[in-house]
Amino acid sequence: MKNLKIFNSLSNKKEIFFPINNRNIRIYACGPTVYNYAHVGNARMAVVFDTIVKLLRYIFPKVTYVSNITDIDDKIIQRSLVEKKSCEQISATYLSIYNSEMKQLNVDNPDFQPKATEYVESMIEKIKILQDKGYAYFNEGHLLFSVLTFPEYGILSKRSKEDQIAGKRIKVASYKKKPEDFILWKPSKENEPGWSSPWGKGRPGWHTECFAMASDILKTPFDIHGGGLDLKFPHHENEIAQGCCFQKNKNIQSYAKYWMHNGFVTFEEEKMSKSLGNIALLKDYLKVYNGEIIRLALLSAHYRSPLVWKESLLIQSKNILDKFYEVLRKLEDVKLENYNTKLPDELEGYFFDDFNLSKVFAYLNRIIKDKENYKNEEKKMKLKKILYTTGNILGIFKQDTNEWFKNDKKASEKDIKEIEKLIEQRSLARMEKNFNLADNIRKQLIDLGIEIQDSPKGAKWKRVK
Ligand SMILES: [Zn+2]
């Protein structure tokens, strides 16, 4: 077996992956805050780390994967006020939507999906110890981590002391002794959820959640800590500070040994993030495209590179999948006892080189074109096994080949914007009681393979198979 090489953000270079215990690989990746529908950026993180875990499972006998859910947060509180529901209702609703959408992307459930609210007791215990050891101070109702007590701070993001002061141009909160200090505990207002603590009724800071849950479930040090690039600073930097100080072990790998980050999703040259109001919601793409198409599109750029999200990417992914499903359909009569095999060294080498998926696909394209591989049953069997084993790692080729081609190509290739625009025009026509126009638009949509259903919450649509 070749060595797996991964890019470690901590050392800023590609390194051979040496597990802490090769009988159980432990990996943690920061999951979403559940206050709204998942956007494409959330989906990329989930698909990237699911693929990393799938490759680790191909190599090692056991992998324990933890990905958390932030279910207490200012954004959830705000949303609960807007929707006039409790924070529990908001987070439960969006968590269940998130999980069902991830399932459509062939993302397996993590082994553990801890919710922050279930670990508050443990967070309180841990930050109390940090305070007792002199790493934290209490001021104006807030417990803060004093960054000065951890000289290694900045090691992950490679930020200078100057740059660490996120928002130094913004007025620094009066409870902070230094602008770079971060919140471990903050007070809750009367109408906000809170827990009693040595510092009064309040709630934990976001950076404390992951530190407590990862330490409790995986035990430290664990092998890999991951998340989106936007979490590198300050979130992951703050986790390292807490993790190392908690153990009084200033070795920066005493919390997590390797750090992996997936790149941003960009959308018309702008960072895609809900807070910027530049929203590309996964649910809208799932209405039109099969989850596997979206998954492959999310894997189309190297996981560390930015991914420029555009409609043509989805069409391209669909064409790639069509091509492979066509081959799998041709190989349907070839009987396999199991769908997993040891991959050829060359192909394995591409996977093991920090997930060089473009080389993986170049290899697959080569072998499906080679007539030699269809010459006899044995060769066909080998080809089929390679395709399905690769598919298991990448989370694709999961559908029945005949089912795959039943999907209405016409609708799936349609521009989602065009469909949404027609629906909007139809709603407007209905509001203006122009039922003739509304009906004509409905017919146009049917021609495009789109069925529309009106509900009290507005029009819903689906692709007609
Ligand atoms: Zn986190």
CSV table of C-alpha atoms and ligand atoms in Angstrom, one decimal:
chain,number,residue,atom,x,y,z
A,1,MET,CA,0.0,0.0,0.0
A,2,LYS,CA,1.3,3.4,-0.9
A,3,ASN,CA,1.6,6.2,1.6
A,4,LEU,CA,-1.3,8.6,1.8
A,5,LYS,CA,-0.2,12.2,1.5
A,6,ILE,CA,-2.3,15.1,2.7
A,7,PHE,CA,-1.8,18.8,2.8
A,8,ASN,CA,-1.4,19.8,6.5
A,9,SER,CA,-2.5,23.5,7.0
A,10,LEU,CA,-0.5,23.5,10.2
A,11,SER,CA,2.9,22.9,8.5
A,12,ASN,CA,1.7,24.4,5.2
A,13,LYS,CA,2.9,21.4,3.2
A,14,LYS,CA,2.0,18.1,1.9
A,15,GLU,CA,2.9,15.4,4.4
A,16,ILE,CA,2.7,11.6,4.7
A,17,PHE,CA,-0.2,10.8,6.9
A,18,PHE,CA,1.0,8.8,9.9
A,19,PRO,CA,-2.0,7.8,12.1
A,20,ILE,CA,-1.8,8.2,15.8
A,21,ASN,CA,-3.4,4.7,16.1
A,22,ASN,CA,-3.9,2.9,12.7
A,23,ARG,CA,-6.6,0.7,14.2
A,24,ASN,CA,-8.9,3.8,14.5
A,25,ILE,CA,-8.5,7.0,12.6
A,26,ARG,CA,-10.2,9.9,14.3
A,27,ILE,CA,-11.3,12.9,12.3
A,28,TYR,CA,-13.4,15.9,13.2
A,29,ALA,CA,-14.9,18.5,10.8
A,30,CYS,CA,-16.8,21.6,11.8
A,31,GLY,CA,-20.4,21.3,10.7
A,32,PRO,CA,-23.1,23.9,10.0
A,33,THR,CA,-25.0,26.3,12.2
A,34,VAL,CA,-28.6,25.3,11.6
A,35,TYR,CA,-30.7,28.4,11.1
A,36,ASN,CA,-31.5,28.4,7.4
A,37,TYR,CA,-31.3,26.2,4.4
A,38,ALA,CA,-27.9,24.9,3.5
A,39,HIS,CA,-26.0,26.9,0.8
A,40,VAL,CA,-23.6,25.5,-1.7
A,41,GLY,CA,-20.6,26.4,0.6
A,42,ASN,CA,-22.1,24.1,3.4
A,43,ALA,CA,-22.5,21.4,0.8
A,44,ARG,CA,-19.0,21.6,-0.4
A,45,MET,CA,-17.6,21.2,3.1
A,46,ALA,CA,-19.8,18.2,3.8
A,47,VAL,CA,-19.0,16.5,0.4
A,48,VAL,CA,-15.3,17.1,0.7
A,49,PHE,CA,-14.9,15.7,4.2
A,50,ASP,CA,-17.3,12.8,3.4
A,51,THR,CA,-15.0,11.9,0.5
A,52,ILE,CA,-11.9,12.2,2.7
A,53,VAL,CA,-13.5,9.9,5.2
A,54,LYS,CA,-14.5,7.4,2.5
A,55,LEU,CA,-10.9,7.2,1.2
A,56,LEU,CA,-9.7,6.7,4.8
A,57,ARG,CA,-12.2,3.9,5.1
A,58,TYR,CA,-10.8,2.4,1.9
A,59,ILE,CA,-7.3,2.4,3.5
A,60,PHE,CA,-7.9,1.8,7.2
A,61,PRO,CA,-10.1,-0.8,9.1
A,62,LYS,CA,-11.8,1.8,11.3
A,63,VAL,CA,-12.5,5.5,11.0
A,64,THR,CA,-14.4,7.6,13.6
A,65,TYR,CA,-15.8,10.7,12.0
A,66,VAL,CA,-17.4,13.5,14.1
A,67,SER,CA,-19.1,16.5,12.5
A,68,ASN,CA,-20.9,18.8,14.9
A,69,ILE,CA,-24.1,20.9,14.7
A,70,THR,CA,-24.2,24.4,16.1
A,71,ASP,CA,-27.7,24.7,17.5
A,72,ILE,CA,-27.2,27.7,19.7
A,73,ASP,CA,-26.1,30.9,18.2
A,74,ASP,CA,-27.1,34.5,17.7
A,75,LYS,CA,-28.3,33.8,14.2
A,76,ILE,CA,-30.6,31.0,15.5
A,77,ILE,CA,-31.9,33.4,18.1
A,78,GLN,CA,-32.6,36.1,15.4
A,79,ARG,CA,-34.3,33.5,13.2
A,80,SER,CA,-36.5,32.3,16.1
A,81,LEU,CA,-37.7,35.9,16.5
A,82,VAL,CA,-38.5,36.3,12.8
A,83,GLU,CA,-40.2,32.9,12.5
A,84,LYS,CA,-41.8,33.2,16.0
A,85,LYS,CA,-40.6,29.8,17.0
A,86,SER,CA,-38.4,28.5,19.7
A,87,CYS,CA,-34.6,28.1,19.0
A,88,GLU,CA,-35.1,24.3,19.5
A,89,GLN,CA,-37.8,24.3,16.8
A,90,ILE,CA,-35.6,26.3,14.4
A,91,SER,CA,-32.6,24.2,14.8
A,92,ALA,CA,-34.5,20.9,14.7
A,93,THR,CA,-36.3,21.9,11.5
A,94,TYR,CA,-33.1,23.0,9.7
A,95,LEU,CA,-31.1,20.1,11.0
A,96,SER,CA,-33.5,17.6,9.6
A,97,ILE,CA,-33.6,19.5,6.2
A,98,TYR,CA,-29.8,19.6,6.2
A,99,ASN,CA,-29.5,15.8,6.9
A,100,SER,CA,-32.0,14.9,4.2
A,101,GLU,CA,-30.3,17.1,1.7
A,102,MET,CA,-26.9,15.6,2.5
A,103,LYS,CA,-28.4,12.2,2.0
A,104,GLN,CA,-29.3,13.2,-1.5
A,105,LEU,CA,-25.7,14.1,-2.1
A,106,ASN,CA,-24.7,10.6,-0.9
A,107,VAL,CA,-23.0,12.1,2.2
A,108,ASP,CA,-23.0,9.4,4.9
A,109,ASN,CA,-24.1,10.3,8.4
A,110,PRO,CA,-21.0,11.0,10.5
A,111,ASP,CA,-20.4,8.4,13.2
A,112,PHE,CA,-21.2,11.2,15.7
A,113,GLN,CA,-23.2,14.4,15.0
A,114,PRO,CA,-23.1,16.1,18.4
A,115,LYS,CA,-25.2,19.2,19.1
A,116,ALA,CA,-23.6,22.0,21.0
A,117,THR,CA,-26.6,22.2,23.4
A,118,GLU,CA,-25.9,18.6,24.6
A,119,TYR,CA,-22.4,19.5,25.7
A,120,VAL,CA,-22.8,22.7,27.6
A,121,GLU,CA,-22.0,21.1,30.9
A,122,SER,CA,-18.7,19.8,29.6
A,123,MET,CA,-17.9,23.2,28.0
A,124,ILE,CA,-18.5,24.9,31.4
A,125,GLU,CA,-16.2,22.4,33.1
A,126,LYS,CA,-13.5,22.9,30.6
A,127,ILE,CA,-13.5,26.7,30.4
A,128,LYS,CA,-13.6,26.8,34.3
A,129,ILE,CA,-10.4,24.9,34.3
A,130,LEU,CA,-8.9,27.3,31.7
A,131,GLN,CA,-9.9,30.2,34.0
A,132,ASP,CA,-8.4,28.4,37.1
A,133,LYS,CA,-5.2,27.8,35.2
A,134,GLY,CA,-4.9,31.5,34.4
A,135,TYR,CA,-5.7,31.4,30.7
A,136,ALA,CA,-9.0,33.2,30.9
A,137,TYR,CA,-10.4,36.2,32.7
A,138,PHE,CA,-13.9,37.3,33.6
A,139,ASN,CA,-15.1,40.8,32.7
A,140,GLU,CA,-18.5,42.5,32.4
A,141,GLY,CA,-20.4,39.2,32.4
A,142,HIS,CA,-18.1,37.6,29.8
A,143,LEU,CA,-15.4,35.0,30.2
A,144,LEU,CA,-12.6,35.6,27.8
A,145,PHE,CA,-9.5,33.6,26.7
A,146,SER,CA,-6.4,35.7,27.1
A,147,VAL,CA,-4.4,35.2,23.9
A,148,LEU,CA,-1.2,36.6,25.5
A,149,THR,CA,-1.1,33.4,27.6
A,150,PHE,CA,-0.5,31.3,24.5
A,151,PRO,CA,2.6,32.5,22.6
A,152,GLU,CA,2.0,30.0,19.8
A,153,TYR,CA,-1.2,31.7,18.9
A,154,GLY,CA,-1.3,32.4,15.1
A,155,ILE,CA,0.6,29.2,14.2
A,156,LEU,CA,-2.2,27.8,12.0
A,157,SER,CA,-3.2,30.9,10.2
A,158,LYS,CA,0.4,32.2,10.0
A,159,ARG,CA,-1.0,35.6,11.0
A,160,SER,CA,1.3,38.1,12.5
A,161,LYS,CA,0.3,39.7,15.8
A,162,GLU,CA,-0.9,42.7,13.9
A,163,ASP,CA,-3.2,40.7,11.6
A,164,GLN,CA,-4.6,38.6,14.4
A,165,ILE,CA,-6.6,41.5,15.6
A,166,ALA,CA,-9.7,40.7,13.5
A,167,GLY,CA,-11.7,43.9,13.2
A,168,LYS,CA,-9.1,46.1,14.8
A,169,ARG,CA,-10.6,49.0,12.9
A,170,ILE,CA,-13.9,48.2,14.5
A,171,LYS,CA,-14.4,49.4,18.1
A,172,VAL,CA,-13.1,46.8,20.5
A,173,ALA,CA,-15.7,45.5,23.0
A,174,SER,CA,-15.2,47.1,26.4
A,175,TYR,CA,-15.0,43.7,28.1
A,176,LYS,CA,-11.9,42.7,26.2
A,177,LYS,CA,-8.4,43.5,27.7
A,178,LYS,CA,-6.8,42.9,24.3
A,179,PRO,CA,-8.7,43.0,20.9
A,180,GLU,CA,-7.6,39.5,20.0
A,181,ASP,CA,-9.0,37.9,23.1
A,182,PHE,CA,-12.0,35.7,22.4
A,183,ILE,CA,-15.2,34.8,24.2
A,184,LEU,CA,-15.5,31.5,26.1
A,185,TRP,CA,-18.8,32.4,27.7
A,186,LYS,CA,-21.3,35.3,27.3
A,187,PRO,CA,-24.3,36.4,29.1
A,188,SER,CA,-27.8,35.7,27.7
A,189,LYS,CA,-30.5,38.3,27.7
A,190,GLU,CA,-33.8,37.6,29.5
A,191,ASN,CA,-35.6,36.2,26.5
A,192,GLU,CA,-32.6,34.3,25.2
A,193,PRO,CA,-31.8,30.6,25.9
A,194,GLY,CA,-29.2,30.3,28.7
A,195,TRP,CA,-27.6,27.9,31.1
A,196,SER,CA,-26.6,28.7,34.7
A,197,SER,CA,-22.8,28.8,35.1
A,198,PRO,CA,-20.2,30.2,37.5
A,199,TRP,CA,-20.4,33.3,35.4
A,200,GLY,CA,-24.2,33.7,35.5
A,201,LYS,CA,-26.9,32.7,33.1
A,202,GLY,CA,-25.4,32.6,29.6
A,203,ARG,CA,-24.2,30.5,26.7
A,204,PRO,CA,-20.8,29.3,25.4
A,205,GLY,CA,-18.8,31.0,22.7
A,206,TRP,CA,-18.7,29.2,19.4
A,207,HIS,CA,-15.0,28.3,19.5
A,208,THR,CA,-15.5,26.5,22.8
A,209,GLU,CA,-18.2,24.2,21.3
A,210,CYS,CA,-15.9,22.4,18.9
A,211,PHE,CA,-13.0,22.2,21.3
A,212,ALA,CA,-15.2,20.5,24.0
A,213,MET,CA,-17.0,18.2,21.6
A,214,ALA,CA,-13.9,17.0,19.7
A,215,SER,CA,-12.0,16.5,23.0
A,216,ASP,CA,-14.9,14.5,24.6
A,217,ILE,CA,-15.8,12.3,21.7
A,218,LEU,CA,-12.4,11.7,20.0
A,219,LYS,CA,-10.0,12.3,22.9
A,220,THR,CA,-6.9,14.3,22.2
A,221,PRO,CA,-4.7,14.3,20.2
A,222,PHE,CA,-6.8,13.1,17.3
A,223,ASP,CA,-5.7,12.7,13.7
A,224,ILE,CA,-7.4,15.2,11.5
A,225,HIS,CA,-9.3,18.4,12.2
A,226,GLY,CA,-11.0,19.9,9.2
A,227,GLY,CA,-13.4,22.5,8.0
A,228,GLY,CA,-13.9,25.3,5.5
A,229,LEU,CA,-11.0,27.7,4.8
A,230,ASP,CA,-13.0,30.5,6.4
A,231,LEU,CA,-12.8,28.7,9.8
A,232,LYS,CA,-9.0,28.7,9.8
A,233,PHE,CA,-8.9,32.1,11.5
A,234,PRO,CA,-10.1,32.7,14.1
A,235,HIS,CA,-12.2,29.6,14.8
A,236,HIS,CA,-9.5,26.9,14.4
A,237,GLU,CA,-6.8,29.1,15.9
A,238,ASN,CA,-8.9,29.5,19.0
A,239,GLU,CA,-9.6,25.8,19.2
A,240,ILE,CA,-5.9,25.1,19.2
A,241,ALA,CA,-5.3,27.7,21.9
A,242,GLN,CA,-8.0,26.1,24.2
A,243,GLY,CA,-7.0,22.5,23.4
A,244,CYS,CA,-3.3,23.0,24.1
A,245,CYS,CA,-3.7,25.2,27.2
A,246,PHE,CA,-6.3,22.8,28.6
A,247,GLN,CA,-3.8,20.0,28.6
A,248,LYS,CA,-0.9,22.4,29.6
A,249,ASN,CA,0.9,21.0,26.6
A,250,LYS,CA,2.2,23.7,24.3
A,251,ASN,CA,3.0,21.3,21.5
A,252,ILE,CA,0.6,22.6,18.9
A,253,GLN,CA,-0.1,19.0,17.7
A,254,SER,CA,-1.3,18.0,21.1
A,255,TYR,CA,-4.9,18.9,20.2
A,256,ALA,CA,-5.1,17.7,16.5
A,257,LYS,CA,-2.2,16.4,14.5
A,258,TYR,CA,-3.2,17.4,10.9
A,259,TRP,CA,-5.5,20.3,9.8
A,260,MET,CA,-7.3,20.2,6.5
A,261,HIS,CA,-9.3,23.0,4.9
A,262,ASN,CA,-11.5,23.0,1.9
A,263,GLY,CA,-11.5,26.1,-0.4
A,264,PHE,CA,-14.2,28.7,-0.8
A,265,VAL,CA,-17.1,28.5,-3.2
A,266,THR,CA,-17.1,31.6,-5.3
A,267,PHE,CA,-20.1,32.8,-7.2
A,268,GLU,CA,-19.5,35.5,-9.8
A,269,GLU,CA,-16.2,36.4,-8.2
A,270,GLU,CA,-17.6,36.9,-4.7
A,271,LYS,CA,-17.2,34.7,-1.7
A,272,MET,CA,-20.4,32.8,-1.2
A,273,SER,CA,-21.7,33.3,2.3
A,274,LYS,CA,-25.1,33.8,3.7
A,275,SER,CA,-24.0,36.8,5.6
A,276,LEU,CA,-23.1,38.6,2.4
A,277,GLY,CA,-26.5,37.9,1.1
A,278,ASN,CA,-25.1,36.1,-1.9
A,279,ILE,CA,-27.2,33.0,-1.6
A,280,ALA,CA,-27.1,29.9,-3.7
A,281,LEU,CA,-29.2,27.4,-1.8
A,282,LEU,CA,-28.7,23.7,-2.2
A,283,LYS,CA,-32.4,23.1,-2.2
A,284,ASP,CA,-32.9,25.0,-5.4
A,285,TYR,CA,-30.4,22.9,-7.2
A,286,LEU,CA,-31.8,19.7,-5.8
A,287,LYS,CA,-35.1,20.6,-7.4
A,288,VAL,CA,-33.5,20.3,-10.8
A,289,TYR,CA,-30.5,18.1,-10.5
A,290,ASN,CA,-29.9,14.7,-9.2
A,291,GLY,CA,-27.8,14.8,-6.0
A,292,GLU,CA,-25.0,12.9,-7.6
A,293,ILE,CA,-24.6,15.5,-10.3
A,294,ILE,CA,-24.3,18.2,-7.6
A,295,ARG,CA,-21.9,16.1,-5.6
A,296,LEU,CA,-19.6,15.6,-8.6
A,297,ALA,CA,-19.8,19.3,-9.4
A,298,LEU,CA,-18.7,20.1,-5.8
A,299,LEU,CA,-15.7,17.8,-6.3
A,300,SER,CA,-14.8,19.2,-9.7
A,301,ALA,CA,-12.1,21.6,-8.4
A,302,HIS,CA,-9.3,20.3,-6.1
A,303,TYR,CA,-10.7,20.4,-2.6
A,304,ARG,CA,-8.2,23.1,-1.5
A,305,SER,CA,-8.8,25.4,-4.6
A,306,PRO,CA,-11.7,27.8,-4.9
A,307,LEU,CA,-14.7,26.4,-6.7
A,308,VAL,CA,-16.4,28.7,-9.1
A,309,TRP,CA,-20.0,27.7,-9.0
A,310,LYS,CA,-22.0,28.0,-12.2
A,311,GLU,CA,-24.8,26.3,-14.0
A,312,SER,CA,-22.5,25.0,-16.7
A,313,LEU,CA,-20.5,23.0,-14.1
A,314,LEU,CA,-23.7,21.0,-13.4
A,315,ILE,CA,-24.3,20.3,-17.0
A,316,GLN,CA,-20.7,19.2,-17.4
A,317,SER,CA,-21.0,16.9,-14.3
A,318,LYS,CA,-24.2,15.4,-15.7
A,319,ASN,CA,-22.5,14.6,-19.0
A,320,ILE,CA,-19.6,12.9,-17.2
A,321,LEU,CA,-21.9,10.8,-15.1
A,322,ASP,CA,-24.0,9.9,-18.2
A,323,LYS,CA,-20.9,8.7,-19.9
A,324,PHE,CA,-19.9,6.4,-16.9
A,325,TYR,CA,-23.4,5.1,-16.3
A,326,GLU,CA,-23.5,4.2,-20.0
A,327,VAL,CA,-20.4,2.1,-19.5
A,328,LEU,CA,-21.8,0.5,-16.3
A,329,ARG,CA,-25.0,-0.3,-18.2
A,330,LYS,CA,-22.9,-2.1,-20.8
A,331,LEU,CA,-21.3,-4.1,-18.0
A,332,GLU,CA,-24.6,-4.9,-16.3
A,333,ASP,CA,-24.5,-8.6,-17.2
A,334,VAL,CA,-21.0,-9.0,-15.6
A,335,LYS,CA,-21.7,-10.5,-12.3
A,336,LEU,CA,-19.7,-9.3,-9.3
A,337,GLU,CA,-19.7,-10.9,-5.8
A,338,ASN,CA,-18.5,-7.7,-4.2
A,339,TYR,CA,-18.1,-4.2,-5.5
A,340,ASN,CA,-14.8,-3.4,-3.8
A,341,THR,CA,-11.4,-4.2,-4.9
A,342,LYS,CA,-7.8,-3.1,-4.3
A,343,LEU,CA,-7.4,-0.3,-6.9
A,344,PRO,CA,-4.5,-0.4,-9.3
A,345,ASP,CA,-1.3,1.2,-7.9
A,346,GLU,CA,-1.4,4.1,-10.4
A,347,LEU,CA,-5.0,5.0,-9.6
A,348,GLU,CA,-4.4,4.6,-5.9
A,349,GLY,CA,-1.4,6.9,-6.3
A,350,TYR,CA,-3.6,9.7,-7.6
A,351,PHE,CA,-6.1,9.4,-4.7
A,352,PHE,CA,-3.2,9.2,-2.2
A,353,ASP,CA,-1.5,12.4,-3.6
A,354,ASP,CA,-3.7,14.7,-1.6
A,355,PHE,CA,-6.8,13.7,-3.6
A,356,ASN,CA,-5.8,14.5,-7.1
A,357,LEU,CA,-9.2,13.8,-8.5
A,358,SER,CA,-8.5,15.3,-11.9
A,359,LYS,CA,-5.8,12.6,-12.4
A,360,VAL,CA,-8.3,10.0,-11.1
A,361,PHE,CA,-10.8,11.0,-13.8
A,362,ALA,CA,-8.2,11.1,-16.5
A,363,TYR,CA,-7.3,7.5,-15.5
A,364,LEU,CA,-10.9,6.4,-15.5
A,365,ASN,CA,-11.5,8.0,-18.9
A,366,ARG,CA,-8.5,6.1,-20.3
A,367,ILE,CA,-9.6,2.7,-19.0
A,368,ILE,CA,-13.2,3.0,-20.2
A,369,LYS,CA,-12.0,3.9,-23.7
A,370,ASP,CA,-9.5,1.1,-24.0
A,371,LYS,CA,-11.2,-1.7,-26.0
A,372,GLU,CA,-8.8,-4.2,-24.4
A,373,ASN,CA,-10.7,-3.9,-21.2
A,374,TYR,CA,-13.9,-5.3,-22.7
A,375,LYS,CA,-12.2,-8.3,-24.4
A,376,ASN,CA,-13.3,-11.0,-22.0
A,377,GLU,CA,-15.3,-11.6,-18.9
A,378,GLU,CA,-12.3,-11.3,-16.6
A,379,LYS,CA,-11.3,-8.0,-18.0
A,380,LYS,CA,-14.8,-6.6,-17.9
A,381,MET,CA,-15.1,-7.8,-14.3
A,382,LYS,CA,-11.9,-6.0,-13.4
A,383,LEU,CA,-13.1,-2.8,-15.1
A,384,LYS,CA,-16.4,-2.9,-13.3
A,385,LYS,CA,-14.8,-3.5,-9.9
A,386,ILE,CA,-12.5,-0.5,-10.4
A,387,LEU,CA,-15.3,1.8,-11.4
A,388,TYR,CA,-17.5,0.8,-8.5
A,389,THR,CA,-14.7,0.9,-5.9
A,390,THR,CA,-13.8,4.4,-7.2
A,391,GLY,CA,-17.5,5.3,-7.1
A,392,ASN,CA,-17.6,4.2,-3.4
A,393,ILE,CA,-14.8,6.5,-2.5
A,394,LEU,CA,-16.2,9.4,-4.5
A,395,GLY,CA,-19.9,8.8,-3.5
A,396,ILE,CA,-21.0,8.4,-7.1
A,397,PHE,CA,-22.4,5.5,-9.3
A,398,LYS,CA,-24.9,4.8,-6.5
A,399,GLN,CA,-28.0,4.5,-8.8
A,400,ASP,CA,-29.4,1.7,-10.8
A,401,THR,CA,-28.0,2.3,-14.3
A,402,ASN,CA,-31.5,2.1,-16.0
A,403,GLU,CA,-33.0,4.4,-13.4
A,404,TRP,CA,-30.3,7.0,-14.1
A,405,PHE,CA,-31.3,7.4,-17.7
A,406,LYS,CA,-35.0,7.7,-16.9
A,407,ASN,CA,-34.4,11.2,-15.6
A,408,ASP,CA,-35.8,13.7,-17.9
A,409,LYS,CA,-32.8,15.2,-19.6
A,410,LYS,CA,-34.7,18.1,-21.0
A,411,ALA,CA,-35.7,19.4,-17.6
A,412,SER,CA,-32.4,18.8,-15.9
A,413,GLU,CA,-30.5,20.7,-18.4
A,414,LYS,CA,-32.8,23.7,-18.2
A,415,ASP,CA,-31.4,26.8,-16.6
A,416,ILE,CA,-32.8,26.9,-13.0
A,417,LYS,CA,-33.0,30.7,-13.3
A,418,GLU,CA,-35.3,30.5,-16.3
A,419,ILE,CA,-37.7,28.2,-14.4
A,420,GLU,CA,-37.7,30.4,-11.3
A,421,LYS,CA,-38.4,33.4,-13.5
A,422,LEU,CA,-41.4,31.8,-15.2
A,423,ILE,CA,-42.7,30.8,-11.8
A,424,GLU,CA,-42.4,34.3,-10.5
A,425,GLN,CA,-44.1,35.7,-13.6
A,426,ARG,CA,-46.9,33.2,-13.1
A,427,SER,CA,-47.3,34.2,-9.4
A,428,LEU,CA,-47.5,37.8,-10.4
A,429,ALA,CA,-50.1,37.0,-13.1
A,430,ARG,CA,-52.2,35.2,-10.5
A,431,MET,CA,-51.9,38.0,-8.0
A,432,GLU,CA,-53.2,40.3,-10.7
A,433,LYS,CA,-56.0,37.8,-11.5
A,434,ASN,CA,-54.7,37.4,-15.0
A,435,PHE,CA,-55.5,33.7,-15.1
A,436,ASN,CA,-55.1,33.3,-18.8
A,437,LEU,CA,-51.5,34.4,-18.6
A,438,ALA,CA,-50.9,32.3,-15.5
A,439,ASP,CA,-52.3,29.3,-17.3
A,440,ASN,CA,-50.1,29.8,-20.4
A,441,ILE,CA,-47.0,30.0,-18.2
A,442,ARG,CA,-48.0,26.8,-16.5
A,443,LYS,CA,-48.2,25.1,-19.9
A,444,GLN,CA,-44.8,26.5,-20.8
A,445,LEU,CA,-43.4,25.0,-17.6
A,446,ILE,CA,-45.0,21.6,-18.4
A,447,ASP,CA,-43.3,21.7,-21.8
A,448,LEU,CA,-40.1,22.2,-19.9
A,449,GLY,CA,-40.9,19.1,-17.8
A,450,ILE,CA,-41.7,21.1,-14.7
A,451,GLU,CA,-44.8,20.4,-12.6
A,452,ILE,CA,-46.0,23.2,-10.4
A,453,GLN,CA,-48.1,22.9,-7.3
A,454,ASP,CA,-49.6,25.8,-5.4
A,455,SER,CA,-49.6,25.8,-1.7
A,456,PRO,CA,-50.4,28.5,1.0
A,457,LYS,CA,-46.6,29.1,1.2
A,458,GLY,CA,-46.3,29.8,-2.5
A,459,ALA,CA,-45.7,27.7,-5.6
A,460,LYS,CA,-43.6,24.5,-5.4
A,461,TRP,CA,-42.2,22.8,-8.4
A,462,LYS,CA,-40.7,19.5,-9.3
A,463,ARG,CA,-39.1,17.8,-12.3
A,464,VAL,CA,-41.5,15.4,-13.9
A,465,LYS,CA,-39.7,12.1,-14.6
B,1,ZN,ZN,-15.8,24.2,14.7
